[in-house]
Amino acid sequence: GTFVGTPRYASPEQMLREPLTPASEVYAVGLIMWEALVGSPTVGSTDYGFCVEAHINGDPWVLPEDPSYPDGIRRIIEKSLAKQPAERYQSCEELQHALHRFIMTRSTTKG
């Protein structure tokens, strides 16, 4: 019954102490991608209660409006951060393929 993990980077299902799946890891990777792109975490506090509220009851994560964020990466990150596991990439491999397709599409359109 004890929570193990970093609440700021925990999936909604982890906060609810439900079974974890590879989609739970995708959520954590999505949080890290967000932070790398935006420069700040999705959850502005490390307080456990605050994190629970943000991950479980908060609005869906939507990247801030910024023309420098390509639509493709926006879709990938936001899909990775869907509150419902079934709406996310189902594995890090699936996420990797989406990122690879995005990179390849960008490199062929700039070439």
Short mmCIF file of C-alpha atoms in Angstrom, two decimals:
data_model
loop_
_atom_site.label_atom_id
_atom_site.label_comp_id
_atom_site.label_asym_id
_atom_site.label_seq_id
_atom_site.Cartn_x
_atom_site.Cartn_y
_atom_site.Cartn_z
CA GLY A 1 0.00 0.00 0.00
CA THR A 2 3.02 2.31 0.01
CA PHE A 3 3.62 4.56 -2.98
CA VAL A 4 7.00 3.98 -4.59
CA GLY A 5 8.21 6.45 -7.17
CA THR A 6 8.50 10.16 -7.81
CA PRO A 7 4.99 11.66 -7.67
CA ARG A 8 5.81 14.39 -10.18
CA TYR A 9 6.60 11.70 -12.79
CA ALA A 10 4.00 9.07 -11.87
CA SER A 11 1.18 8.00 -14.16
CA PRO A 12 -2.44 8.41 -13.08
CA GLU A 13 -2.76 4.65 -12.66
CA GLN A 14 0.32 4.59 -10.45
CA MET A 15 -1.17 7.35 -8.30
CA LEU A 16 -4.35 5.28 -8.01
CA ARG A 17 -2.22 2.21 -7.17
CA GLU A 18 -3.66 0.32 -10.12
CA PRO A 19 -1.65 -2.25 -12.09
CA LEU A 20 1.08 -0.70 -14.18
CA THR A 21 1.65 -1.46 -17.85
CA PRO A 22 4.18 -0.31 -20.43
CA ALA A 23 1.80 2.61 -21.11
CA SER A 24 2.62 3.79 -17.58
CA GLU A 25 6.26 4.09 -18.61
CA VAL A 26 5.23 5.96 -21.75
CA TYR A 27 3.49 8.52 -19.52
CA ALA A 28 6.71 9.05 -17.52
CA VAL A 29 8.75 9.43 -20.72
CA GLY A 30 6.14 11.91 -21.98
CA LEU A 31 6.57 13.97 -18.82
CA ILE A 32 10.33 14.04 -19.34
CA MET A 33 9.94 14.98 -23.04
CA TRP A 34 7.59 17.82 -21.98
CA GLU A 35 10.09 19.08 -19.43
CA ALA A 36 12.96 18.92 -21.94
CA LEU A 37 10.95 20.85 -24.54
CA VAL A 38 9.25 23.41 -22.30
CA GLY A 39 11.98 23.84 -19.69
CA SER A 40 9.73 23.15 -16.71
CA PRO A 41 7.79 20.14 -15.43
CA THR A 42 4.10 19.62 -16.07
CA VAL A 43 3.45 19.53 -12.33
CA GLY A 44 4.71 22.63 -10.57
CA SER A 45 5.08 21.05 -7.14
CA THR A 46 6.56 17.94 -5.59
CA ASP A 47 3.84 17.80 -2.91
CA TYR A 48 2.23 14.35 -3.08
CA GLY A 49 -1.37 15.61 -2.84
CA PHE A 50 -0.78 18.25 -5.47
CA CYS A 51 0.73 15.65 -7.82
CA VAL A 52 -2.18 13.24 -7.27
CA GLU A 53 -4.66 15.96 -8.17
CA ALA A 54 -2.71 17.05 -11.25
CA HIS A 55 -2.24 13.55 -12.65
CA ILE A 56 -5.66 12.12 -11.83
CA ASN A 57 -8.16 14.97 -11.87
CA GLY A 58 -6.38 17.65 -13.81
CA ASP A 59 -7.18 18.63 -17.37
CA PRO A 60 -5.42 16.74 -20.15
CA TRP A 61 -1.86 17.92 -20.67
CA VAL A 62 -1.66 20.38 -23.57
CA LEU A 63 1.66 21.94 -24.48
CA PRO A 64 1.77 25.73 -24.17
CA GLU A 65 1.19 27.58 -27.43
CA ASP A 66 4.56 28.16 -29.00
CA PRO A 67 5.18 28.28 -32.75
CA SER A 68 8.58 26.67 -32.24
CA TYR A 69 6.94 23.37 -31.16
CA PRO A 70 6.33 21.33 -34.30
CA ASP A 71 2.80 19.89 -34.52
CA GLY A 72 4.17 16.37 -34.87
CA ILE A 73 6.10 16.51 -31.61
CA ARG A 74 3.12 18.18 -29.94
CA ARG A 75 0.90 15.24 -30.94
CA ILE A 76 3.46 12.69 -29.79
CA ILE A 77 3.95 14.26 -26.37
CA GLU A 78 0.27 14.91 -25.76
CA LYS A 79 -0.63 11.33 -26.77
CA SER A 80 2.06 10.04 -24.42
CA LEU A 81 0.44 12.04 -21.62
CA ALA A 82 -3.16 10.93 -22.11
CA LYS A 83 -4.80 10.40 -18.72
CA GLN A 84 -6.26 7.06 -19.83
CA PRO A 85 -3.62 4.39 -20.51
CA ALA A 86 -5.56 3.02 -23.50
CA GLU A 87 -5.23 6.41 -25.23
CA ARG A 88 -1.41 6.45 -24.96
CA TYR A 89 1.22 4.63 -26.95
CA GLN A 90 1.10 1.12 -25.57
CA SER A 91 4.86 0.67 -25.28
CA CYS A 92 8.06 2.68 -25.40
CA GLU A 93 8.80 0.86 -28.65
CA GLU A 94 5.59 2.23 -30.17
CA LEU A 95 6.55 5.71 -28.93
CA GLN A 96 10.03 5.25 -30.40
CA HIS A 97 8.52 4.40 -33.79
CA ALA A 98 6.35 7.53 -33.68
CA LEU A 99 9.38 9.66 -32.86
CA HIS A 100 11.40 8.01 -35.62
CA ARG A 101 8.62 8.67 -38.16
CA PHE A 102 8.46 12.29 -37.03
CA ILE A 103 12.23 12.73 -37.40
CA MET A 104 12.32 11.02 -40.79
CA THR A 105 9.42 13.12 -42.06
CA ARG A 106 11.12 16.31 -40.89
CA SER A 107 14.45 15.37 -42.45
CA THR A 108 12.92 14.51 -45.83
CA THR A 109 10.84 17.71 -45.96
CA LYS A 110 13.88 19.88 -45.19
CA GLY A 111 16.21 18.07 -47.59
#
